[in-house]
Amino acid sequence: MTKKAELHYNGKIYELPLITGTENENAIDISRLRADTGLITLDKGFKNTGSTQSAITFLNGEEGILRYRGYSIEDLAEKASFLEVAFLLIYGELPTKSELDLFVEEITQHSLVHEDVKSILDGFPSKAHPMGVLSSLVSSLTAFYPKSLDPNRSKEEVNGTIIRAIAKLPTLAAWSYKNRMRQPIMYPKNELSYTANFMHMMFGLPTTEKKISTVVSKAIDKLLILHADHEQNCSASTVRIVGSSHASLYASVSAGIAALWGPLHGGANQAVIEMLEKIKADGGNVDKYVDKAKDKNDTFRLMGFGHRVYKNFDPRATIIKKAADDVLNELGINDPVLDIAKKLEKVALNDDYFKSRGLYPNVDFYSGIIYRALGIPTDMFTVMFALGRLPGWIAQWKEMRENKEPIGRPRQVYTGSNERKYISINRR
Ligand code: SDX
């Protein structure tokens, strides 16, 4: 028997069907609400509104649960490789060894980008933020692969577009960095793993896998896995809504990169380090900044704190905090900013303002400390987030396309002027 909710409105009772997910979450299906009642709903920021039904990622904000296709983030971060997790997110199952080998091989063979991308890159001034460069370069892939413009092509052709996106993003990301540094670009080396290849193209690191310390590539792999998907967050929703107009995967991912850039979303990892540096420069007085964050007349927010879904802890932050300690110990780095971060966390977590609002460190609070220890510049932190999130964006886009979801087009409540007559300019 279908469970229902009742809406009492204008002297009538309307029955609205309830939908229950595989983790027993319940939703009211309002697909017929306007047709049956003339009503729409209003929910700024979509805090209570589901945009889709998805089988990719499950979050439980109260219990701090995060699973990709049913596998816990703790298991995957510890035991899987990033491309293994990318395969899982995109195709729905963990790959067999032969499937993974083929997936890695295909990605390796497509890591080069067209030489003409360099002339696009040269058009950017060195002070261009790498996220803006990356979003543009990803969108430019439609020029080099015009067949990708049609997302309704065969399964094989769409999969080719998916493989190229995963293969070329590290190259484009590293080239965005080289543009920033006004250094010559580095080309991918097929003998290197995905993560080691990226570090090679960024820093021209030694060309053999073994010289790129396992701690460094394992730490980056873990970070990429932890960022790989997060259900209907701002940038994933952007990718889905852009893709719902039948725009190409590259155009949809380019839009996702733009959405991720914002400091309230993926841009927070850069903003956290800038905030911690500011506190350090100001004598390390964390209490002063905790008070500023609580002051409604002060626009200052504790970056890396708070989350729309997680209200007790962000399971990714727990893993990243430990990884930060491990990487800094392994590399023999004593970063005073890490000490400030831990002190800030301790003060905030014992403060009623934060506890009462469920404000805890999120994925962005500690990740920048690891990126910094690995020599990655601050304005490349969100590019690292994009590298990790790409498989999630692809999985969300693919699911939306395969489910033939309609174009996303929300309604509104109009609050502007009622009808009025035009007055000619000489009578105003
Ligand atoms: C990511 O959605 C995802 O899954 C995102 C993400 C992913 O993997 O895709 O997890 C990645 O984007 C993580 C979040 C990174 N952003 C930041 O760290 C920026 C700082 N945090 C925020 O601005 C904020 O917490 C958000 C944006 C993360 C969440 O904002 P919400 O859910 O809209 O909450 P809100 O702004 O309505 O805040 C609720 C209350 C308010 O106070 P009151 O009006 O109740 O008095 O909490 C306060 C806010 O003022 N508050 C903060 C705060 N975050 C919220 N106060 C001080 N410092 C903060 N960081």
Short mmCIF file of C-alpha atoms and ligand atoms in Angstrom, two decimals:
data_model
loop_
_atom_site.label_atom_id
_atom_site.label_comp_id
_atom_site.label_asym_id
_atom_site.label_seq_id
_atom_site.Cartn_x
_atom_site.Cartn_y
_atom_site.Cartn_z
CA MET A 1 0.00 0.00 0.00
CA THR A 2 1.50 3.35 -1.05
CA LYS A 3 2.17 5.52 2.02
CA LYS A 4 0.67 9.00 1.67
CA ALA A 5 0.84 12.48 3.21
CA GLU A 6 -2.30 14.63 3.45
CA LEU A 7 -2.44 18.31 2.55
CA HIS A 8 -5.42 20.21 3.91
CA TYR A 9 -5.93 23.29 1.72
CA ASN A 10 -8.89 25.48 0.80
CA GLY A 11 -11.37 23.12 2.46
CA LYS A 12 -10.09 20.09 0.54
CA ILE A 13 -7.81 17.19 1.53
CA TYR A 14 -5.15 16.23 -1.00
CA GLU A 15 -3.26 12.96 -0.76
CA LEU A 16 0.41 13.18 -1.75
CA PRO A 17 2.32 9.91 -2.32
CA LEU A 18 5.37 9.19 -0.12
CA ILE A 19 8.55 7.76 -1.65
CA THR A 20 10.88 5.67 0.53
CA GLY A 21 14.56 5.18 -0.40
CA THR A 22 16.67 2.08 0.20
CA GLU A 23 17.99 3.64 3.44
CA ASN A 24 14.41 4.32 4.60
CA GLU A 25 14.47 8.05 3.89
CA ASN A 26 10.98 9.35 3.13
CA ALA A 27 10.01 12.05 0.64
CA ILE A 28 6.72 13.60 -0.39
CA ASP A 29 6.31 13.32 -4.16
CA ILE A 30 4.93 16.73 -5.21
CA SER A 31 5.09 16.05 -8.98
CA ARG A 32 1.32 16.71 -9.24
CA LEU A 33 1.06 19.41 -6.55
CA ARG A 34 0.59 22.42 -8.86
CA ALA A 35 -1.68 20.57 -11.29
CA ASP A 36 -3.94 19.34 -8.46
CA THR A 37 -3.84 22.30 -6.04
CA GLY A 38 -2.36 25.30 -7.92
CA LEU A 39 0.27 25.45 -5.19
CA ILE A 40 4.06 25.34 -5.52
CA THR A 41 6.58 24.96 -2.69
CA LEU A 42 9.27 27.49 -1.72
CA ASP A 43 12.58 26.28 -0.24
CA LYS A 44 15.51 28.72 -0.64
CA GLY A 45 18.78 26.83 -1.05
CA PHE A 46 16.80 23.59 -1.48
CA LYS A 47 17.47 22.76 2.19
CA ASN A 48 14.44 20.44 2.33
CA THR A 49 13.99 19.61 -1.35
CA GLY A 50 15.13 16.51 -3.19
CA SER A 51 15.93 17.13 -6.87
CA THR A 52 16.21 13.50 -7.91
CA GLN A 53 16.38 9.85 -6.87
CA SER A 54 19.97 8.63 -7.04
CA ALA A 55 21.81 5.34 -6.46
CA ILE A 56 25.31 6.81 -6.38
CA THR A 57 26.12 8.19 -2.90
CA PHE A 58 24.41 7.89 0.47
CA LEU A 59 24.94 10.47 3.24
CA ASN A 60 23.59 10.42 6.74
CA GLY A 61 24.38 13.84 8.23
CA GLU A 62 23.30 12.96 11.76
CA GLU A 63 25.44 9.80 11.96
CA GLY A 64 28.31 11.03 9.75
CA ILE A 65 27.86 8.23 7.20
CA LEU A 66 29.22 8.54 3.64
CA ARG A 67 29.04 5.60 1.19
CA TYR A 68 29.77 5.41 -2.54
CA ARG A 69 27.50 2.79 -4.13
CA GLY A 70 27.10 1.22 -0.67
CA TYR A 71 30.82 1.05 0.20
CA SER A 72 31.92 3.12 3.22
CA ILE A 73 34.30 6.01 2.61
CA GLU A 74 36.51 4.66 5.41
CA ASP A 75 36.95 1.33 3.55
CA LEU A 76 37.51 2.90 0.15
CA ALA A 77 39.97 5.57 1.40
CA GLU A 78 42.00 2.89 3.15
CA LYS A 79 41.92 0.04 0.62
CA ALA A 80 41.03 1.30 -2.88
CA SER A 81 42.82 3.37 -5.52
CA PHE A 82 41.30 6.57 -6.87
CA LEU A 83 40.65 5.16 -10.35
CA GLU A 84 39.05 2.06 -8.78
CA VAL A 85 36.66 4.40 -6.90
CA ALA A 86 36.09 6.42 -10.08
CA PHE A 87 35.08 3.21 -11.89
CA LEU A 88 32.76 2.28 -8.97
CA LEU A 89 31.03 5.67 -8.97
CA ILE A 90 30.60 5.86 -12.74
CA TYR A 91 29.67 2.25 -13.58
CA GLY A 92 28.07 1.21 -10.27
CA GLU A 93 30.28 -1.74 -9.32
CA LEU A 94 33.86 -2.28 -8.15
CA PRO A 95 35.91 -3.31 -11.22
CA THR A 96 37.48 -6.74 -11.65
CA LYS A 97 41.26 -6.67 -12.09
CA SER A 98 40.95 -6.91 -15.88
CA GLU A 99 38.25 -4.18 -15.95
CA LEU A 100 40.44 -1.88 -13.87
CA ASP A 101 43.53 -2.59 -15.98
CA LEU A 102 41.59 -1.72 -19.16
CA PHE A 103 40.12 1.43 -17.54
CA VAL A 104 43.58 2.60 -16.42
CA GLU A 105 45.07 1.80 -19.83
CA GLU A 106 42.37 3.74 -21.70
CA ILE A 107 42.83 6.72 -19.39
CA THR A 108 46.60 6.58 -19.79
CA GLN A 109 46.28 6.56 -23.59
CA HIS A 110 44.06 9.68 -23.59
CA SER A 111 46.00 11.90 -21.16
CA LEU A 112 47.48 14.13 -23.90
CA VAL A 113 45.52 17.20 -25.01
CA HIS A 114 45.50 18.86 -28.45
CA GLU A 115 48.48 21.18 -28.97
CA ASP A 116 46.08 24.04 -29.81
CA VAL A 117 45.04 24.07 -26.12
CA LYS A 118 48.37 25.76 -25.52
CA SER A 119 47.32 28.80 -27.54
CA ILE A 120 44.14 29.07 -25.42
CA LEU A 121 46.28 28.78 -22.30
CA ASP A 122 48.66 31.48 -23.54
CA GLY A 123 45.71 33.86 -23.70
CA PHE A 124 45.39 33.84 -19.90
CA PRO A 125 47.43 36.32 -17.86
CA SER A 126 49.65 34.68 -15.21
CA LYS A 127 47.46 36.08 -12.44
CA ALA A 128 44.42 34.18 -13.77
CA HIS A 129 43.04 31.91 -11.05
CA PRO A 130 43.63 28.26 -12.03
CA MET A 131 39.94 27.41 -11.46
CA GLY A 132 38.90 29.95 -14.08
CA VAL A 133 41.51 28.63 -16.49
CA LEU A 134 40.49 25.01 -15.82
CA SER A 135 36.78 25.68 -16.34
CA SER A 136 37.58 27.34 -19.68
CA LEU A 137 39.97 24.62 -20.84
CA VAL A 138 37.45 21.86 -20.00
CA SER A 139 34.77 23.69 -21.98
CA SER A 140 37.24 24.05 -24.88
CA LEU A 141 37.39 20.24 -25.17
CA THR A 142 34.06 20.47 -27.04
CA ALA A 143 36.00 22.22 -29.83
CA PHE A 144 38.49 19.38 -30.15
CA TYR A 145 35.88 16.63 -29.73
CA PRO A 146 32.78 18.02 -31.48
CA LYS A 147 30.99 14.64 -31.32
CA SER A 148 30.88 15.11 -27.54
CA LEU A 149 28.41 17.95 -28.12
CA ASP A 150 25.68 15.37 -28.64
CA PRO A 151 25.09 13.45 -25.39
CA ASN A 152 22.60 11.22 -27.21
CA ARG A 153 25.27 9.41 -29.21
CA SER A 154 25.98 5.70 -28.71
CA LYS A 155 26.91 4.28 -25.29
CA GLU A 156 30.44 3.64 -26.59
CA GLU A 157 30.87 7.22 -27.85
CA VAL A 158 29.54 8.69 -24.57
CA ASN A 159 31.92 6.41 -22.69
CA GLY A 160 34.76 7.70 -24.85
CA THR A 161 33.87 11.22 -23.77
CA ILE A 162 33.86 10.08 -20.13
CA ILE A 163 37.29 8.44 -20.47
CA ARG A 164 38.74 11.57 -22.14
CA ALA A 165 37.38 13.79 -19.35
CA ILE A 166 39.06 11.69 -16.64
CA ALA A 167 42.26 11.32 -18.67
CA LYS A 168 42.68 14.98 -19.58
CA LEU A 169 41.64 16.81 -16.42
CA PRO A 170 45.00 16.24 -14.64
CA THR A 171 46.85 17.51 -17.72
CA LEU A 172 44.62 20.60 -17.98
CA ALA A 173 44.87 21.16 -14.21
CA ALA A 174 48.67 20.95 -14.24
CA TRP A 175 48.82 23.26 -17.30
CA SER A 176 46.59 25.78 -15.46
CA TYR A 177 49.21 25.77 -12.70
CA LYS A 178 52.12 26.12 -15.14
CA ASN A 179 50.35 29.12 -16.69
CA ARG A 180 50.10 30.66 -13.21
CA MET A 181 53.81 30.11 -12.63
CA ARG A 182 54.76 31.13 -16.18
CA GLN A 183 56.70 27.89 -16.41
CA PRO A 184 56.87 25.61 -19.47
CA ILE A 185 54.17 22.96 -19.47
CA MET A 186 55.07 19.32 -18.78
CA TYR A 187 53.60 16.48 -20.83
CA PRO A 188 52.08 13.32 -19.30
CA LYS A 189 54.27 10.24 -19.02
CA ASN A 190 52.47 6.97 -19.70
CA GLU A 191 54.69 4.98 -17.37
CA LEU A 192 53.44 6.92 -14.34
CA SER A 193 50.25 6.26 -12.34
CA TYR A 194 47.38 8.78 -12.51
CA THR A 195 48.40 10.60 -9.32
CA ALA A 196 52.16 10.41 -9.92
CA ASN A 197 51.62 11.68 -13.49
CA PHE A 198 49.76 14.71 -12.16
CA MET A 199 52.54 15.48 -9.68
CA HIS A 200 55.08 15.05 -12.51
CA MET A 201 53.20 17.52 -14.76
CA MET A 202 52.89 19.95 -11.85
CA PHE A 203 56.41 19.85 -10.50
CA GLY A 204 58.44 17.90 -13.02
CA LEU A 205 59.05 15.34 -10.28
CA PRO A 206 61.45 12.44 -10.93
CA THR A 207 60.13 10.41 -13.81
CA THR A 208 59.97 7.06 -12.06
CA GLU A 209 57.08 6.00 -9.89
CA LYS A 210 59.29 4.88 -7.02
CA LYS A 211 60.89 8.31 -6.62
CA ILE A 212 57.48 9.93 -5.99
CA SER A 213 57.22 8.88 -2.38
CA THR A 214 54.41 6.47 -1.64
CA VAL A 215 53.32 8.71 1.22
CA VAL A 216 52.79 11.60 -1.19
CA SER A 217 50.91 9.67 -3.88
CA LYS A 218 48.95 7.65 -1.26
CA ALA A 219 47.96 10.87 0.51
CA ILE A 220 46.81 12.45 -2.75
CA ASP A 221 44.96 9.27 -3.78
CA LYS A 222 43.20 9.28 -0.39
CA LEU A 223 42.28 12.96 -0.75
CA LEU A 224 40.96 12.41 -4.27
CA ILE A 225 38.85 9.46 -3.06
CA LEU A 226 37.45 11.49 -0.14
CA HIS A 227 36.39 14.24 -2.56
CA ALA A 228 35.06 11.93 -5.29
CA ASP A 229 31.33 12.46 -4.76
CA HIS A 230 28.91 13.94 -2.25
CA GLU A 231 25.39 13.43 -3.69
CA GLN A 232 23.45 16.59 -4.61
CA ASN A 233 25.92 19.29 -3.45
CA CYS A 234 26.05 22.67 -5.20
CA SER A 235 28.45 21.68 -7.98
CA ALA A 236 26.92 18.23 -8.61
CA SER A 237 23.47 19.84 -8.85
CA THR A 238 24.97 22.35 -11.28
CA VAL A 239 26.38 19.56 -13.45
CA ARG A 240 23.00 17.80 -13.42
CA ILE A 241 20.95 20.88 -14.27
CA VAL A 242 23.32 21.96 -17.06
CA GLY A 243 23.32 18.39 -18.40
CA SER A 244 19.52 18.26 -18.19
CA SER A 245 19.37 20.73 -21.10
CA HIS A 246 21.29 18.07 -23.12
CA ALA A 247 24.46 20.17 -22.96
CA SER A 248 27.64 18.09 -23.36
CA LEU A 249 29.49 16.42 -20.49
CA TYR A 250 32.40 18.86 -20.95
CA ALA A 251 30.07 21.89 -20.75
CA SER A 252 28.37 20.40 -17.67
CA VAL A 253 31.69 19.68 -15.91
CA SER A 254 32.97 23.16 -16.82
CA ALA A 255 29.89 24.59 -15.06
CA GLY A 256 30.50 22.28 -12.09
CA ILE A 257 34.06 23.62 -11.78
CA ALA A 258 32.68 27.17 -11.73
CA ALA A 259 30.20 26.28 -8.97
CA LEU A 260 32.87 24.48 -6.93
CA TRP A 261 35.08 27.59 -7.08
CA GLY A 262 32.92 29.54 -4.63
CA PRO A 263 34.36 29.93 -1.09
CA LEU A 264 31.18 28.54 0.46
CA HIS A 265 31.75 25.32 -1.49
CA GLY A 266 35.01 23.88 -2.79
CA GLY A 267 36.78 27.24 -2.64
CA ALA A 268 36.67 26.89 1.15
CA ASN A 269 39.90 24.84 1.17
CA GLN A 270 41.79 27.86 -0.16
CA ALA A 271 39.87 30.21 2.18
CA VAL A 272 40.75 28.02 5.21
CA ILE A 273 44.50 28.37 4.70
CA GLU A 274 44.13 32.11 4.02
CA MET A 275 42.14 32.38 7.27
CA LEU A 276 44.68 30.35 9.27
CA GLU A 277 47.55 32.41 7.83
CA LYS A 278 45.67 35.57 8.85
CA ILE A 279 45.21 34.25 12.42
CA LYS A 280 48.88 33.30 12.55
CA ALA A 281 49.93 36.77 11.33
CA ASP A 282 47.63 38.23 13.98
CA GLY A 283 49.52 36.46 16.77
CA GLY A 284 47.58 33.16 16.68
CA ASN A 285 44.73 34.52 18.78
CA VAL A 286 42.06 31.95 17.86
CA ASP A 287 39.59 33.20 20.51
CA LYS A 288 39.43 36.55 18.73
CA TYR A 289 38.43 34.85 15.49
CA VAL A 290 35.96 32.50 17.11
CA ASP A 291 34.28 35.59 18.59
CA LYS A 292 34.30 37.30 15.20
CA ALA A 293 32.65 34.22 13.65
CA LYS A 294 29.88 34.42 16.27
CA ASP A 295 29.34 38.16 15.84
CA LYS A 296 26.32 38.72 13.59
CA ASN A 297 27.63 42.18 12.72
CA ASP A 298 30.86 40.68 11.45
CA THR A 299 30.87 39.02 8.03
CA PHE A 300 33.77 36.78 9.11
CA ARG A 301 32.98 33.04 9.08
CA LEU A 302 35.16 30.16 10.21
CA MET A 303 36.00 28.73 6.82
CA GLY A 304 36.07 24.93 6.79
CA PHE A 305 33.41 24.84 9.50
CA GLY A 306 29.77 23.89 9.08
CA HIS A 307 27.94 21.80 6.54
CA ARG A 308 24.47 21.67 5.02
CA VAL A 309 24.15 17.95 5.78
CA TYR A 310 26.67 16.91 8.45
CA LYS A 311 25.59 18.16 11.88
CA ASN A 312 27.84 16.06 14.15
CA PHE A 313 30.99 15.50 12.16
CA ASP A 314 32.15 15.18 8.55
CA PRO A 315 33.62 11.65 8.25
CA ARG A 316 36.02 12.92 5.61
CA ALA A 317 37.44 15.55 7.98
CA THR A 318 38.19 12.83 10.52
CA ILE A 319 40.21 10.85 7.95
CA ILE A 320 41.94 13.92 6.50
CA LYS A 321 42.93 15.22 9.95
CA LYS A 322 44.78 11.95 10.64
CA ALA A 323 46.31 11.97 7.14
CA ALA A 324 47.56 15.54 7.77
CA ASP A 325 49.42 14.36 10.87
CA ASP A 326 50.86 11.33 9.00
CA VAL A 327 52.01 13.32 5.95
CA LEU A 328 53.61 16.14 7.97
CA ASN A 329 55.38 13.60 10.23
CA GLU A 330 56.57 11.57 7.22
CA LEU A 331 57.84 14.69 5.44
CA GLY A 332 59.32 16.09 8.65
CA ILE A 333 57.29 19.29 8.32
CA ASN A 334 56.29 21.29 11.36
CA ASP A 335 53.56 23.61 10.05
CA PRO A 336 52.45 26.14 12.70
CA VAL A 337 49.24 26.58 10.73
CA LEU A 338 48.29 22.97 11.59
CA ASP A 339 48.69 23.78 15.27
CA ILE A 340 46.46 26.83 14.85
CA ALA A 341 43.88 24.69 13.03
CA LYS A 342 43.80 22.15 15.87
CA LYS A 343 43.55 24.93 18.48
CA LEU A 344 40.74 26.61 16.52
CA GLU A 345 38.88 23.31 16.24
CA LYS A 346 39.23 22.66 19.99
CA VAL A 347 37.96 26.14 20.97
CA ALA A 348 35.07 26.06 18.51
CA LEU A 349 33.95 22.55 19.46
CA ASN A 350 33.69 23.61 23.09
CA ASP A 351 31.68 26.70 22.23
CA ASP A 352 27.91 26.65 22.47
CA TYR A 353 27.41 28.80 19.35
CA PHE A 354 29.06 26.14 17.20
CA LYS A 355 27.73 23.10 19.05
CA SER A 356 24.14 24.40 19.04
CA ARG A 357 24.31 24.96 15.28
CA GLY A 358 26.01 21.68 14.47
CA LEU A 359 29.12 23.44 13.15
CA TYR A 360 32.10 21.07 12.92
CA PRO A 361 35.18 20.92 10.70
CA ASN A 362 34.21 19.82 7.18
CA VAL A 363 36.22 18.25 4.38
CA ASP A 364 37.92 21.55 3.60
CA PHE A 365 39.26 22.30 7.07
CA TYR A 366 42.36 20.11 7.02
CA SER A 367 42.80 19.24 3.34
CA GLY A 368 44.68 22.44 2.53
CA ILE A 369 47.29 21.61 5.17
CA ILE A 370 48.17 18.43 3.31
CA TYR A 371 48.17 20.09 -0.12
CA ARG A 372 50.49 22.78 1.28
CA ALA A 373 52.83 20.17 2.75
CA LEU A 374 52.99 18.54 -0.72
CA GLY A 375 54.08 21.86 -2.24
CA ILE A 376 50.76 22.56 -3.95
CA PRO A 377 50.10 26.33 -4.02
CA THR A 378 47.01 27.67 -2.22
CA ASP A 379 45.09 28.75 -5.31
CA MET A 380 45.46 25.21 -6.69
CA PHE A 381 43.68 23.64 -3.69
CA THR A 382 40.23 23.88 -5.26
CA VAL A 383 41.65 22.47 -8.49
CA MET A 384 42.65 19.42 -6.41
CA PHE A 385 39.05 19.26 -5.15
CA ALA A 386 37.84 19.35 -8.77
CA LEU A 387 40.24 16.53 -9.73
CA GLY A 388 38.76 14.40 -6.98
CA ARG A 389 35.15 15.37 -7.67
CA LEU A 390 35.25 14.70 -11.41
CA PRO A 391 34.16 11.02 -11.21
CA GLY A 392 31.23 12.05 -9.01
CA TRP A 393 30.15 14.75 -11.45
CA ILE A 394 30.42 12.25 -14.31
CA ALA A 395 28.41 9.63 -12.38
CA GLN A 396 25.68 12.19 -11.55
CA TRP A 397 25.55 13.44 -15.16
CA LYS A 398 25.43 9.86 -16.53
CA GLU A 399 22.67 8.80 -14.10
CA MET A 400 20.58 11.88 -14.97
CA ARG A 401 20.99 11.16 -18.71
CA GLU A 402 20.29 7.42 -18.42
CA ASN A 403 17.18 8.12 -16.34
CA LYS A 404 16.04 10.53 -19.08
CA GLU A 405 15.33 13.21 -16.46
CA PRO A 406 13.48 16.33 -17.68
CA ILE A 407 15.20 19.70 -18.06
CA GLY A 408 15.59 21.33 -14.65
CA ARG A 409 13.41 24.42 -14.43
CA PRO A 410 12.32 25.49 -10.88
CA ARG A 411 9.29 27.73 -10.27
CA GLN A 412 9.25 30.98 -8.22
CA VAL A 413 6.99 33.18 -6.10
CA TYR A 414 6.78 36.55 -7.88
CA THR A 415 7.15 39.59 -5.59
CA GLY A 416 7.58 42.36 -8.15
CA SER A 417 5.21 45.12 -9.40
CA ASN A 418 1.68 44.29 -10.46
CA GLU A 419 0.66 45.28 -14.00
CA ARG A 420 1.22 48.98 -14.78
CA LYS A 421 0.98 51.08 -17.97
CA TYR A 422 4.01 52.38 -19.85
CA ILE A 423 4.59 56.14 -19.38
CA SER A 424 6.49 57.95 -22.17
CA ILE A 425 9.84 59.39 -21.17
CA ASN A 426 8.78 63.05 -21.43
CA ARG A 427 5.95 62.42 -18.91
CA ARG A 428 8.08 60.66 -16.20
C1 SDX B 1 31.70 21.82 0.84
O1 SDX B 1 27.06 20.26 0.13
C2 SDX B 1 28.14 19.53 0.17
O2 SDX B 1 28.15 18.32 0.29
C3 SDX B 1 29.42 20.36 0.04
C4 SDX B 1 30.74 19.58 0.21
C5 SDX B 1 30.96 18.56 -0.91
O3 SDX B 1 31.70 17.59 -0.67
O4 SDX B 1 30.48 18.82 -2.04
O5 SDX B 1 30.74 18.90 1.47
C6 SDX B 1 31.94 20.52 0.16
O6 SDX B 1 31.28 22.76 0.20
C7 SDX B 1 31.91 21.91 2.34
C8 SDX B 1 31.54 23.31 2.92
C9 SDX B 1 32.71 24.28 2.66
N1 SDX B 1 32.29 25.65 3.02
C10 SDX B 1 32.81 26.27 4.11
O7 SDX B 1 33.57 25.72 4.93
C11 SDX B 1 32.37 27.72 4.26
C12 SDX B 1 31.99 28.02 5.72
N2 SDX B 1 30.74 27.30 6.04
C13 SDX B 1 29.54 27.91 5.69
O8 SDX B 1 29.44 29.12 5.12
C14 SDX B 1 28.27 27.09 5.91
O9 SDX B 1 28.43 26.35 7.05
C15 SDX B 1 27.87 26.22 4.74
C16 SDX B 1 27.81 27.00 3.49
C17 SDX B 1 28.84 25.09 4.59
C18 SDX B 1 26.51 25.62 5.05
O10 SDX B 1 25.64 26.67 5.11
P1 SDX B 1 24.07 26.47 5.43
O11 SDX B 1 23.73 25.03 5.53
O12 SDX B 1 23.32 27.31 4.45
O13 SDX B 1 23.94 27.03 6.85
P2 SDX B 1 23.68 28.55 7.20
O14 SDX B 1 24.60 29.43 6.40
O15 SDX B 1 22.22 28.80 7.12
O16 SDX B 1 24.17 28.61 8.74
C19 SDX B 1 23.34 28.14 9.80
C20 SDX B 1 23.79 28.95 11.01
C21 SDX B 1 23.76 30.45 10.76
O17 SDX B 1 23.63 31.08 12.03
P3 SDX B 1 22.11 31.51 12.54
O18 SDX B 1 21.45 32.22 11.37
O19 SDX B 1 21.43 30.21 12.91
O20 SDX B 1 22.38 32.41 13.73
O21 SDX B 1 25.17 28.63 11.31
C22 SDX B 1 25.97 29.80 11.12
C23 SDX B 1 25.16 30.75 10.26
O22 SDX B 1 25.55 32.09 10.54
N3 SDX B 1 27.18 29.35 10.42
C24 SDX B 1 28.41 29.75 10.70
C25 SDX B 1 29.25 29.03 9.84
N4 SDX B 1 28.53 28.21 9.07
C26 SDX B 1 27.23 28.42 9.44
N5 SDX B 1 28.87 30.66 11.59
C27 SDX B 1 30.22 30.85 11.61
N6 SDX B 1 31.11 30.16 10.82
C28 SDX B 1 30.64 29.27 9.92
N7 SDX B 1 31.51 28.61 9.14
#
